[in-house]
């Protein structure tokens, strides 16, 4: 069982201050957002839990929030990629 965790600090002016992601055997085991829109970040974290990490990146990468060129879900995708070494 290969488990990896990253504490990621988002960029691009999103509301979330940090994202902790744990991936185990290629699947997302846990996501914890600090800050941001509580209901939305809880929802995103719940939806991706148990999902293949690559599939989560495909679904979330590129989502934009208010013309910032990024979003909390996009930053989560970037954190997962960083964890995977991409």
PDB file of N, CA and C in Angstrom:
ATOM      1  N   UNK A   1       0.833  -1.189   0.000  1.00  0.00           N
ATOM      2  CA  UNK A   1       0.000   0.000   0.000  1.00  0.00           C
ATOM      3  C   UNK A   1       0.876   1.249   0.000  1.00  0.00           C
ATOM      4  N   UNK A   2       0.863   1.963  -1.093  1.00  0.00           N
ATOM      5  CA  UNK A   2       1.626   3.211  -1.191  1.00  0.00           C
ATOM      6  C   UNK A   2       0.711   4.387  -0.867  1.00  0.00           C
ATOM      7  N   UNK A   3       1.010   5.080   0.231  1.00  0.00           N
ATOM      8  CA  UNK A   3       0.210   6.240   0.625  1.00  0.00           C
ATOM      9  C   UNK A   3       1.094   7.479   0.578  1.00  0.00           C
ATOM     10  N   UNK A   4       0.556   8.529  -0.056  1.00  0.00           N
ATOM     11  CA  UNK A   4       1.265   9.804  -0.136  1.00  0.00           C
ATOM     12  C   UNK A   4       0.313  10.913   0.278  1.00  0.00           C
ATOM     13  N   UNK A   5       0.867  11.904   0.974  1.00  0.00           N
ATOM     14  CA  UNK A   5       0.082  13.070   1.389  1.00  0.00           C
ATOM     15  C   UNK A   5       0.841  14.327   1.012  1.00  0.00           C
ATOM     16  N   UNK A   6       0.098  15.341   0.588  1.00  0.00           N
ATOM     17  CA  UNK A   6       0.685  16.646   0.289  1.00  0.00           C
ATOM     18  C   UNK A   6      -0.157  17.716   0.970  1.00  0.00           C
ATOM     19  N   UNK A   7       0.509  18.717   1.487  1.00  0.00           N
ATOM     20  CA  UNK A   7      -0.143  19.932   2.002  1.00  0.00           C
ATOM     21  C   UNK A   7       0.164  20.995   0.964  1.00  0.00           C
ATOM     22  N   UNK A   8      -0.823  21.368   0.187  1.00  0.00           N
ATOM     23  CA  UNK A   8      -0.638  22.237  -0.977  1.00  0.00           C
ATOM     24  C   UNK A   8      -1.168  23.631  -0.675  1.00  0.00           C
ATOM     25  N   UNK A   9      -0.406  24.648  -1.025  1.00  0.00           N
ATOM     26  CA  UNK A   9      -0.843  26.038  -0.870  1.00  0.00           C
ATOM     27  C   UNK A   9      -1.261  26.544  -2.247  1.00  0.00           C
ATOM     28  N   UNK A  10      -2.562  26.786  -2.436  1.00  0.00           N
ATOM     29  CA  UNK A  10      -3.069  27.221  -3.738  1.00  0.00           C
ATOM     30  C   UNK A  10      -2.528  28.583  -4.170  1.00  0.00           C
ATOM     31  N   UNK A  11      -2.520  28.785  -5.474  1.00  0.00           N
ATOM     32  CA  UNK A  11      -2.122  30.059  -6.076  1.00  0.00           C
ATOM     33  C   UNK A  11      -3.287  30.585  -6.905  1.00  0.00           C
ATOM     34  N   UNK A  12      -3.179  31.811  -7.364  1.00  0.00           N
ATOM     35  CA  UNK A  12      -4.179  32.353  -8.280  1.00  0.00           C
ATOM     36  C   UNK A  12      -5.341  33.060  -7.628  1.00  0.00           C
ATOM     37  N   UNK A  13      -5.232  33.360  -6.337  1.00  0.00           N
ATOM     38  CA  UNK A  13      -6.274  34.147  -5.692  1.00  0.00           C
ATOM     39  C   UNK A  13      -7.538  33.394  -5.338  1.00  0.00           C
ATOM     40  N   UNK A  14      -7.467  32.070  -5.217  1.00  0.00           N
ATOM     41  CA  UNK A  14      -8.653  31.320  -4.800  1.00  0.00           C
ATOM     42  C   UNK A  14      -8.870  31.511  -3.300  1.00  0.00           C
ATOM     43  N   UNK A  15     -10.068  31.213  -2.838  1.00  0.00           N
ATOM     44  CA  UNK A  15     -10.423  31.440  -1.436  1.00  0.00           C
ATOM     45  C   UNK A  15      -9.797  30.424  -0.489  1.00  0.00           C
ATOM     46  N   UNK A  16      -9.566  29.221  -0.967  1.00  0.00           N
ATOM     47  CA  UNK A  16      -8.968  28.178  -0.144  1.00  0.00           C
ATOM     48  C   UNK A  16      -7.528  28.536   0.193  1.00  0.00           C
ATOM     49  N   UNK A  17      -7.150  28.384   1.450  1.00  0.00           N
ATOM     50  CA  UNK A  17      -5.796  28.733   1.906  1.00  0.00           C
ATOM     51  C   UNK A  17      -4.832  27.554   1.824  1.00  0.00           C
ATOM     52  N   UNK A  18      -5.339  26.334   1.979  1.00  0.00           N
ATOM     53  CA  UNK A  18      -4.504  25.141   1.824  1.00  0.00           C
ATOM     54  C   UNK A  18      -5.392  23.939   1.509  1.00  0.00           C
ATOM     55  N   UNK A  19      -4.771  22.943   0.878  1.00  0.00           N
ATOM     56  CA  UNK A  19      -5.469  21.704   0.544  1.00  0.00           C
ATOM     57  C   UNK A  19      -4.551  20.553   0.941  1.00  0.00           C
ATOM     58  N   UNK A  20      -5.047  19.681   1.804  1.00  0.00           N
ATOM     59  CA  UNK A  20      -4.295  18.472   2.152  1.00  0.00           C
ATOM     60  C   UNK A  20      -4.936  17.299   1.418  1.00  0.00           C
ATOM     61  N   UNK A  21      -4.123  16.593   0.642  1.00  0.00           N
ATOM     62  CA  UNK A  21      -4.612  15.473  -0.163  1.00  0.00           C
ATOM     63  C   UNK A  21      -3.817  14.227   0.197  1.00  0.00           C
ATOM     64  N   UNK A  22      -4.526  13.134   0.401  1.00  0.00           N
ATOM     65  CA  UNK A  22      -3.889  11.838   0.612  1.00  0.00           C
ATOM     66  C   UNK A  22      -4.360  10.894  -0.481  1.00  0.00           C
ATOM     67  N   UNK A  23      -3.391  10.277  -1.162  1.00  0.00           N
ATOM     68  CA  UNK A  23      -3.679   9.296  -2.207  1.00  0.00           C
ATOM     69  C   UNK A  23      -3.077   7.971  -1.763  1.00  0.00           C
ATOM     70  N   UNK A  24      -3.882   6.925  -1.854  1.00  0.00           N
ATOM     71  CA  UNK A  24      -3.427   5.589  -1.487  1.00  0.00           C
ATOM     72  C   UNK A  24      -3.712   4.637  -2.637  1.00  0.00           C
ATOM     73  N   UNK A  25      -2.669   3.988  -3.120  1.00  0.00           N
ATOM     74  CA  UNK A  25      -2.784   3.045  -4.236  1.00  0.00           C
ATOM     75  C   UNK A  25      -3.515   3.651  -5.433  1.00  0.00           C
ATOM     76  N   UNK A  26      -3.211   4.913  -5.729  1.00  0.00           N
ATOM     77  CA  UNK A  26      -3.776   5.569  -6.901  1.00  0.00           C
ATOM     78  C   UNK A  26      -5.176   6.123  -6.728  1.00  0.00           C
ATOM     79  N   UNK A  27      -5.738   5.974  -5.541  1.00  0.00           N
ATOM     80  CA  UNK A  27      -7.090   6.479  -5.260  1.00  0.00           C
ATOM     81  C   UNK A  27      -7.027   7.539  -4.165  1.00  0.00           C
ATOM     82  N   UNK A  28      -7.918   8.504  -4.279  1.00  0.00           N
ATOM     83  CA  UNK A  28      -7.949   9.587  -3.298  1.00  0.00           C
ATOM     84  C   UNK A  28      -8.576   9.073  -2.004  1.00  0.00           C
ATOM     85  N   UNK A  29      -7.791   9.125  -0.936  1.00  0.00           N
ATOM     86  CA  UNK A  29      -8.253   8.642   0.364  1.00  0.00           C
ATOM     87  C   UNK A  29      -8.885   9.763   1.179  1.00  0.00           C
ATOM     88  N   UNK A  30      -8.326  10.984   1.063  1.00  0.00           N
ATOM     89  CA  UNK A  30      -8.836  12.101   1.856  1.00  0.00           C
ATOM     90  C   UNK A  30      -8.459  13.423   1.211  1.00  0.00           C
ATOM     91  N   UNK A  31      -9.367  14.380   1.302  1.00  0.00           N
ATOM     92  CA  UNK A  31      -9.100  15.760   0.890  1.00  0.00           C
ATOM     93  C   UNK A  31      -9.645  16.662   1.987  1.00  0.00           C
ATOM     94  N   UNK A  32      -8.806  17.592   2.454  1.00  0.00           N
ATOM     95  CA  UNK A  32      -9.234  18.564   3.463  1.00  0.00           C
ATOM     96  C   UNK A  32      -8.859  19.953   2.965  1.00  0.00           C
ATOM     97  N   UNK A  33      -9.868  20.784   2.758  1.00  0.00           N
ATOM     98  CA  UNK A  33      -9.663  22.177   2.366  1.00  0.00           C
ATOM     99  C   UNK A  33      -9.668  23.033   3.629  1.00  0.00           C
ATOM    100  N   UNK A  34      -8.790  24.023   3.688  1.00  0.00           N
ATOM    101  CA  UNK A  34      -8.815  25.021   4.752  1.00  0.00           C
ATOM    102  C   UNK A  34      -9.200  26.339   4.100  1.00  0.00           C
ATOM    103  N   UNK A  35     -10.322  26.891   4.525  1.00  0.00           N
ATOM    104  CA  UNK A  35     -10.833  28.109   3.910  1.00  0.00           C
ATOM    105  C   UNK A  35     -11.654  27.776   2.675  1.00  0.00           C
ATOM    106  N   UNK A  36     -12.114  28.807   2.024  1.00  0.00           N
ATOM    107  CA  UNK A  36     -12.946  28.614   0.841  1.00  0.00           C
ATOM    108  C   UNK A  36     -14.415  28.512   1.203  1.00  0.00           C
ATOM    109  N   UNK A  37     -15.235  28.271   0.221  1.00  0.00           N
ATOM    110  CA  UNK A  37     -16.683  28.122   0.410  1.00  0.00           C
ATOM    111  C   UNK A  37     -16.932  26.751   1.029  1.00  0.00           C
ATOM    112  N   UNK A  38     -17.236  26.730   2.310  1.00  0.00           N
ATOM    113  CA  UNK A  38     -17.275  25.494   3.086  1.00  0.00           C
ATOM    114  C   UNK A  38     -18.133  24.399   2.446  1.00  0.00           C
ATOM    115  N   UNK A  39     -19.330  24.735   2.046  1.00  0.00           N
ATOM    116  CA  UNK A  39     -20.212  23.733   1.444  1.00  0.00           C
ATOM    117  C   UNK A  39     -19.652  23.175   0.148  1.00  0.00           C
ATOM    118  N   UNK A  40     -19.127  24.060  -0.692  1.00  0.00           N
ATOM    119  CA  UNK A  40     -18.575  23.616  -1.973  1.00  0.00           C
ATOM    120  C   UNK A  40     -17.325  22.763  -1.784  1.00  0.00           C
ATOM    121  N   UNK A  41     -16.424  23.194  -0.912  1.00  0.00           N
ATOM    122  CA  UNK A  41     -15.194  22.420  -0.730  1.00  0.00           C
ATOM    123  C   UNK A  41     -15.488  21.073  -0.077  1.00  0.00           C
ATOM    124  N   UNK A  42     -16.440  21.032   0.850  1.00  0.00           N
ATOM    125  CA  UNK A  42     -16.851  19.754   1.440  1.00  0.00           C
ATOM    126  C   UNK A  42     -17.443  18.847   0.371  1.00  0.00           C
ATOM    127  N   UNK A  43     -18.250  19.425  -0.508  1.00  0.00           N
ATOM    128  CA  UNK A  43     -18.866  18.647  -1.581  1.00  0.00           C
ATOM    129  C   UNK A  43     -17.840  18.067  -2.532  1.00  0.00           C
ATOM    130  N   UNK A  44     -16.880  18.893  -2.955  1.00  0.00           N
ATOM    131  CA  UNK A  44     -15.823  18.422  -3.859  1.00  0.00           C
ATOM    132  C   UNK A  44     -15.022  17.316  -3.178  1.00  0.00           C
ATOM    133  N   UNK A  45     -14.646  17.530  -1.915  1.00  0.00           N
ATOM    134  CA  UNK A  45     -13.866  16.526  -1.182  1.00  0.00           C
ATOM    135  C   UNK A  45     -14.618  15.202  -1.091  1.00  0.00           C
ATOM    136  N   UNK A  46     -15.907  15.268  -0.818  1.00  0.00           N
ATOM    137  CA  UNK A  46     -16.719  14.062  -0.709  1.00  0.00           C
ATOM    138  C   UNK A  46     -16.848  13.343  -2.054  1.00  0.00           C
ATOM    139  N   UNK A  47     -17.025  14.106  -3.117  1.00  0.00           N
ATOM    140  CA  UNK A  47     -17.190  13.508  -4.446  1.00  0.00           C
ATOM    141  C   UNK A  47     -15.938  12.799  -4.945  1.00  0.00           C
ATOM    142  N   UNK A  48     -14.762  13.330  -4.631  1.00  0.00           N
ATOM    143  CA  UNK A  48     -13.535  12.713  -5.151  1.00  0.00           C
ATOM    144  C   UNK A  48     -13.004  11.596  -4.253  1.00  0.00           C
ATOM    145  N   UNK A  49     -13.475  11.504  -3.022  1.00  0.00           N
ATOM    146  CA  UNK A  49     -12.997  10.452  -2.120  1.00  0.00           C
ATOM    147  C   UNK A  49     -13.286   9.084  -2.739  1.00  0.00           C
ATOM    148  N   UNK A  50     -12.247   8.261  -2.850  1.00  0.00           N
ATOM    149  CA  UNK A  50     -12.376   6.934  -3.441  1.00  0.00           C
ATOM    150  C   UNK A  50     -12.165   6.906  -4.946  1.00  0.00           C
ATOM    151  N   UNK A  51     -12.108   8.080  -5.574  1.00  0.00           N
ATOM    152  CA  UNK A  51     -11.946   8.183  -7.024  1.00  0.00           C
ATOM    153  C   UNK A  51     -10.490   7.960  -7.424  1.00  0.00           C
ATOM    154  N   UNK A  52     -10.290   7.396  -8.606  1.00  0.00           N
ATOM    155  CA  UNK A  52      -8.957   7.295  -9.177  1.00  0.00           C
ATOM    156  C   UNK A  52      -8.378   8.700  -9.301  1.00  0.00           C
ATOM    157  N   UNK A  53      -7.134   8.879  -8.864  1.00  0.00           N
ATOM    158  CA  UNK A  53      -6.519  10.207  -8.846  1.00  0.00           C
ATOM    159  C   UNK A  53      -6.457  10.824 -10.239  1.00  0.00           C
ATOM    160  N   UNK A  54      -6.115  10.039 -11.244  1.00  0.00           N
ATOM    161  CA  UNK A  54      -6.050  10.550 -12.615  1.00  0.00           C
ATOM    162  C   UNK A  54      -7.405  11.006 -13.122  1.00  0.00           C
ATOM    163  N   UNK A  55      -8.446  10.274 -12.769  1.00  0.00           N
ATOM    164  CA  UNK A  55      -9.804  10.653 -13.174  1.00  0.00           C
ATOM    165  C   UNK A  55     -10.211  11.964 -12.502  1.00  0.00           C
ATOM    166  N   UNK A  56      -9.859  12.134 -11.245  1.00  0.00           N
ATOM    167  CA  UNK A  56     -10.171  13.385 -10.546  1.00  0.00           C
ATOM    168  C   UNK A  56      -9.492  14.558 -11.238  1.00  0.00           C
ATOM    169  N   UNK A  57      -8.231  14.392 -11.619  1.00  0.00           N
ATOM    170  CA  UNK A  57      -7.507  15.462 -12.320  1.00  0.00           C
ATOM    171  C   UNK A  57      -8.204  15.782 -13.633  1.00  0.00           C
ATOM    172  N   UNK A  58      -8.569  14.759 -14.392  1.00  0.00           N
ATOM    173  CA  UNK A  58      -9.248  14.986 -15.685  1.00  0.00           C
ATOM    174  C   UNK A  58     -10.548  15.770 -15.508  1.00  0.00           C
ATOM    175  N   UNK A  59     -11.279  15.482 -14.452  1.00  0.00           N
ATOM    176  CA  UNK A  59     -12.570  16.144 -14.238  1.00  0.00           C
ATOM    177  C   UNK A  59     -12.444  17.567 -13.693  1.00  0.00           C
ATOM    178  N   UNK A  60     -11.419  17.822 -12.895  1.00  0.00           N
ATOM    179  CA  UNK A  60     -11.322  19.100 -12.183  1.00  0.00           C
ATOM    180  C   UNK A  60     -10.401  20.128 -12.825  1.00  0.00           C
ATOM    181  N   UNK A  61      -9.395  19.663 -13.544  1.00  0.00           N
ATOM    182  CA  UNK A  61      -8.395  20.580 -14.100  1.00  0.00           C
ATOM    183  C   UNK A  61      -9.035  21.523 -15.117  1.00  0.00           C
ATOM    184  N   UNK A  62      -8.734  22.801 -14.957  1.00  0.00           N
ATOM    185  CA  UNK A  62      -9.223  23.803 -15.900  1.00  0.00           C
ATOM    186  C   UNK A  62     -10.510  24.495 -15.501  1.00  0.00           C
ATOM    187  N   UNK A  63     -11.140  24.063 -14.407  1.00  0.00           N
ATOM    188  CA  UNK A  63     -12.353  24.743 -13.945  1.00  0.00           C
ATOM    189  C   UNK A  63     -11.959  26.143 -13.481  1.00  0.00           C
ATOM    190  N   UNK A  64     -12.709  27.132 -13.939  1.00  0.00           N
ATOM    191  CA  UNK A  64     -12.406  28.537 -13.648  1.00  0.00           C
ATOM    192  C   UNK A  64     -13.432  29.112 -12.670  1.00  0.00           C
ATOM    193  N   UNK A  65     -12.974  29.981 -11.795  1.00  0.00           N
ATOM    194  CA  UNK A  65     -13.852  30.682 -10.860  1.00  0.00           C
ATOM    195  C   UNK A  65     -13.716  32.183 -11.085  1.00  0.00           C
ATOM    196  N   UNK A  66     -14.768  32.787 -11.548  1.00  0.00           N
ATOM    197  CA  UNK A  66     -14.840  34.248 -11.690  1.00  0.00           C
ATOM    198  C   UNK A  66     -13.698  34.854 -12.492  1.00  0.00           C
ATOM    199  N   UNK A  67     -13.288  34.179 -13.554  1.00  0.00           N
ATOM    200  CA  UNK A  67     -12.267  34.717 -14.443  1.00  0.00           C
ATOM    201  C   UNK A  67     -10.859  34.724 -13.880  1.00  0.00           C
ATOM    202  N   UNK A  68     -10.619  33.946 -12.826  1.00  0.00           N
ATOM    203  CA  UNK A  68      -9.288  33.904 -12.206  1.00  0.00           C
ATOM    204  C   UNK A  68      -8.319  33.001 -12.969  1.00  0.00           C
ATOM    205  N   UNK A  69      -8.865  32.188 -13.880  1.00  0.00           N
ATOM    206  CA  UNK A  69      -8.019  31.237 -14.590  1.00  0.00           C
ATOM    207  C   UNK A  69      -7.758  29.979 -13.782  1.00  0.00           C
ATOM    208  N   UNK A  70      -8.346  29.896 -12.615  1.00  0.00           N
ATOM    209  CA  UNK A  70      -8.220  28.731 -11.741  1.00  0.00           C
ATOM    210  C   UNK A  70      -9.406  28.727 -10.785  1.00  0.00           C
ATOM    211  N   UNK A  71      -9.454  27.749  -9.910  1.00  0.00           N
ATOM    212  CA  UNK A  71     -10.533  27.615  -8.928  1.00  0.00           C
ATOM    213  C   UNK A  71     -10.061  26.655  -7.845  1.00  0.00           C
ATOM    214  N   UNK A  72     -10.845  26.485  -6.815  1.00  0.00           N
ATOM    215  CA  UNK A  72     -10.487  25.509  -5.780  1.00  0.00           C
ATOM    216  C   UNK A  72     -10.408  24.094  -6.362  1.00  0.00           C
ATOM    217  N   UNK A  73     -11.382  23.651  -7.198  1.00  0.00           N
ATOM    218  CA  UNK A  73     -11.244  22.330  -7.811  1.00  0.00           C
ATOM    219  C   UNK A  73     -10.011  22.221  -8.715  1.00  0.00           C
ATOM    220  N   UNK A  74      -9.709  23.270  -9.478  1.00  0.00           N
ATOM    221  CA  UNK A  74      -8.519  23.264 -10.331  1.00  0.00           C
ATOM    222  C   UNK A  74      -7.257  23.168  -9.479  1.00  0.00           C
ATOM    223  N   UNK A  75      -7.228  23.864  -8.363  1.00  0.00           N
ATOM    224  CA  UNK A  75      -6.075  23.802  -7.470  1.00  0.00           C
ATOM    225  C   UNK A  75      -5.943  22.412  -6.844  1.00  0.00           C
ATOM    226  N   UNK A  76      -7.063  21.763  -6.561  1.00  0.00           N
ATOM    227  CA  UNK A  76      -7.027  20.382  -6.079  1.00  0.00           C
ATOM    228  C   UNK A  76      -6.392  19.483  -7.139  1.00  0.00           C
ATOM    229  N   UNK A  77      -6.781  19.669  -8.401  1.00  0.00           N
ATOM    230  CA  UNK A  77      -6.185  18.887  -9.494  1.00  0.00           C
ATOM    231  C   UNK A  77      -4.676  19.106  -9.550  1.00  0.00           C
ATOM    232  N   UNK A  78      -4.245  20.333  -9.381  1.00  0.00           N
ATOM    233  CA  UNK A  78      -2.803  20.641  -9.399  1.00  0.00           C
ATOM    234  C   UNK A  78      -2.083  19.985  -8.222  1.00  0.00           C
ATOM    235  N   UNK A  79      -2.730  19.960  -7.062  1.00  0.00           N
ATOM    236  CA  UNK A  79      -2.137  19.304  -5.891  1.00  0.00           C
ATOM    237  C   UNK A  79      -1.972  17.806  -6.138  1.00  0.00           C
ATOM    238  N   UNK A  80      -2.983  17.190  -6.739  1.00  0.00           N
ATOM    239  CA  UNK A  80      -2.918  15.757  -7.043  1.00  0.00           C
ATOM    240  C   UNK A  80      -1.797  15.488  -8.039  1.00  0.00           C
ATOM    241  N   UNK A  81      -1.683  16.341  -9.050  1.00  0.00           N
ATOM    242  CA  UNK A  81      -0.599  16.185 -10.024  1.00  0.00           C
ATOM    243  C   UNK A  81       0.767  16.312  -9.351  1.00  0.00           C
ATOM    244  N   UNK A  82       0.901  17.276  -8.457  1.00  0.00           N
ATOM    245  CA  UNK A  82       2.162  17.465  -7.738  1.00  0.00           C
ATOM    246  C   UNK A  82       2.499  16.220  -6.912  1.00  0.00           C
ATOM    247  N   UNK A  83       1.492  15.675  -6.284  1.00  0.00           N
ATOM    248  CA  UNK A  83       1.667  14.474  -5.478  1.00  0.00           C
ATOM    249  C   UNK A  83       2.127  13.297  -6.338  1.00  0.00           C
ATOM    250  N   UNK A  84       1.614  13.246  -7.564  1.00  0.00           N
ATOM    251  CA  UNK A  84       1.976  12.169  -8.496  1.00  0.00           C
ATOM    252  C   UNK A  84       3.310  12.431  -9.186  1.00  0.00           C
ATOM    253  N   UNK A  85       3.866  13.633  -8.968  1.00  0.00           N
ATOM    254  CA  UNK A  85       5.153  13.965  -9.576  1.00  0.00           C
ATOM    255  C   UNK A  85       5.063  14.409 -11.012  1.00  0.00           C
ATOM    256  N   UNK A  86       3.910  14.966 -11.411  1.00  0.00           N
ATOM    257  CA  UNK A  86       3.727  15.431 -12.793  1.00  0.00           C
ATOM    258  C   UNK A  86       3.965  16.905 -12.899  1.00  0.00           C
TER     259      UNK A  86
END
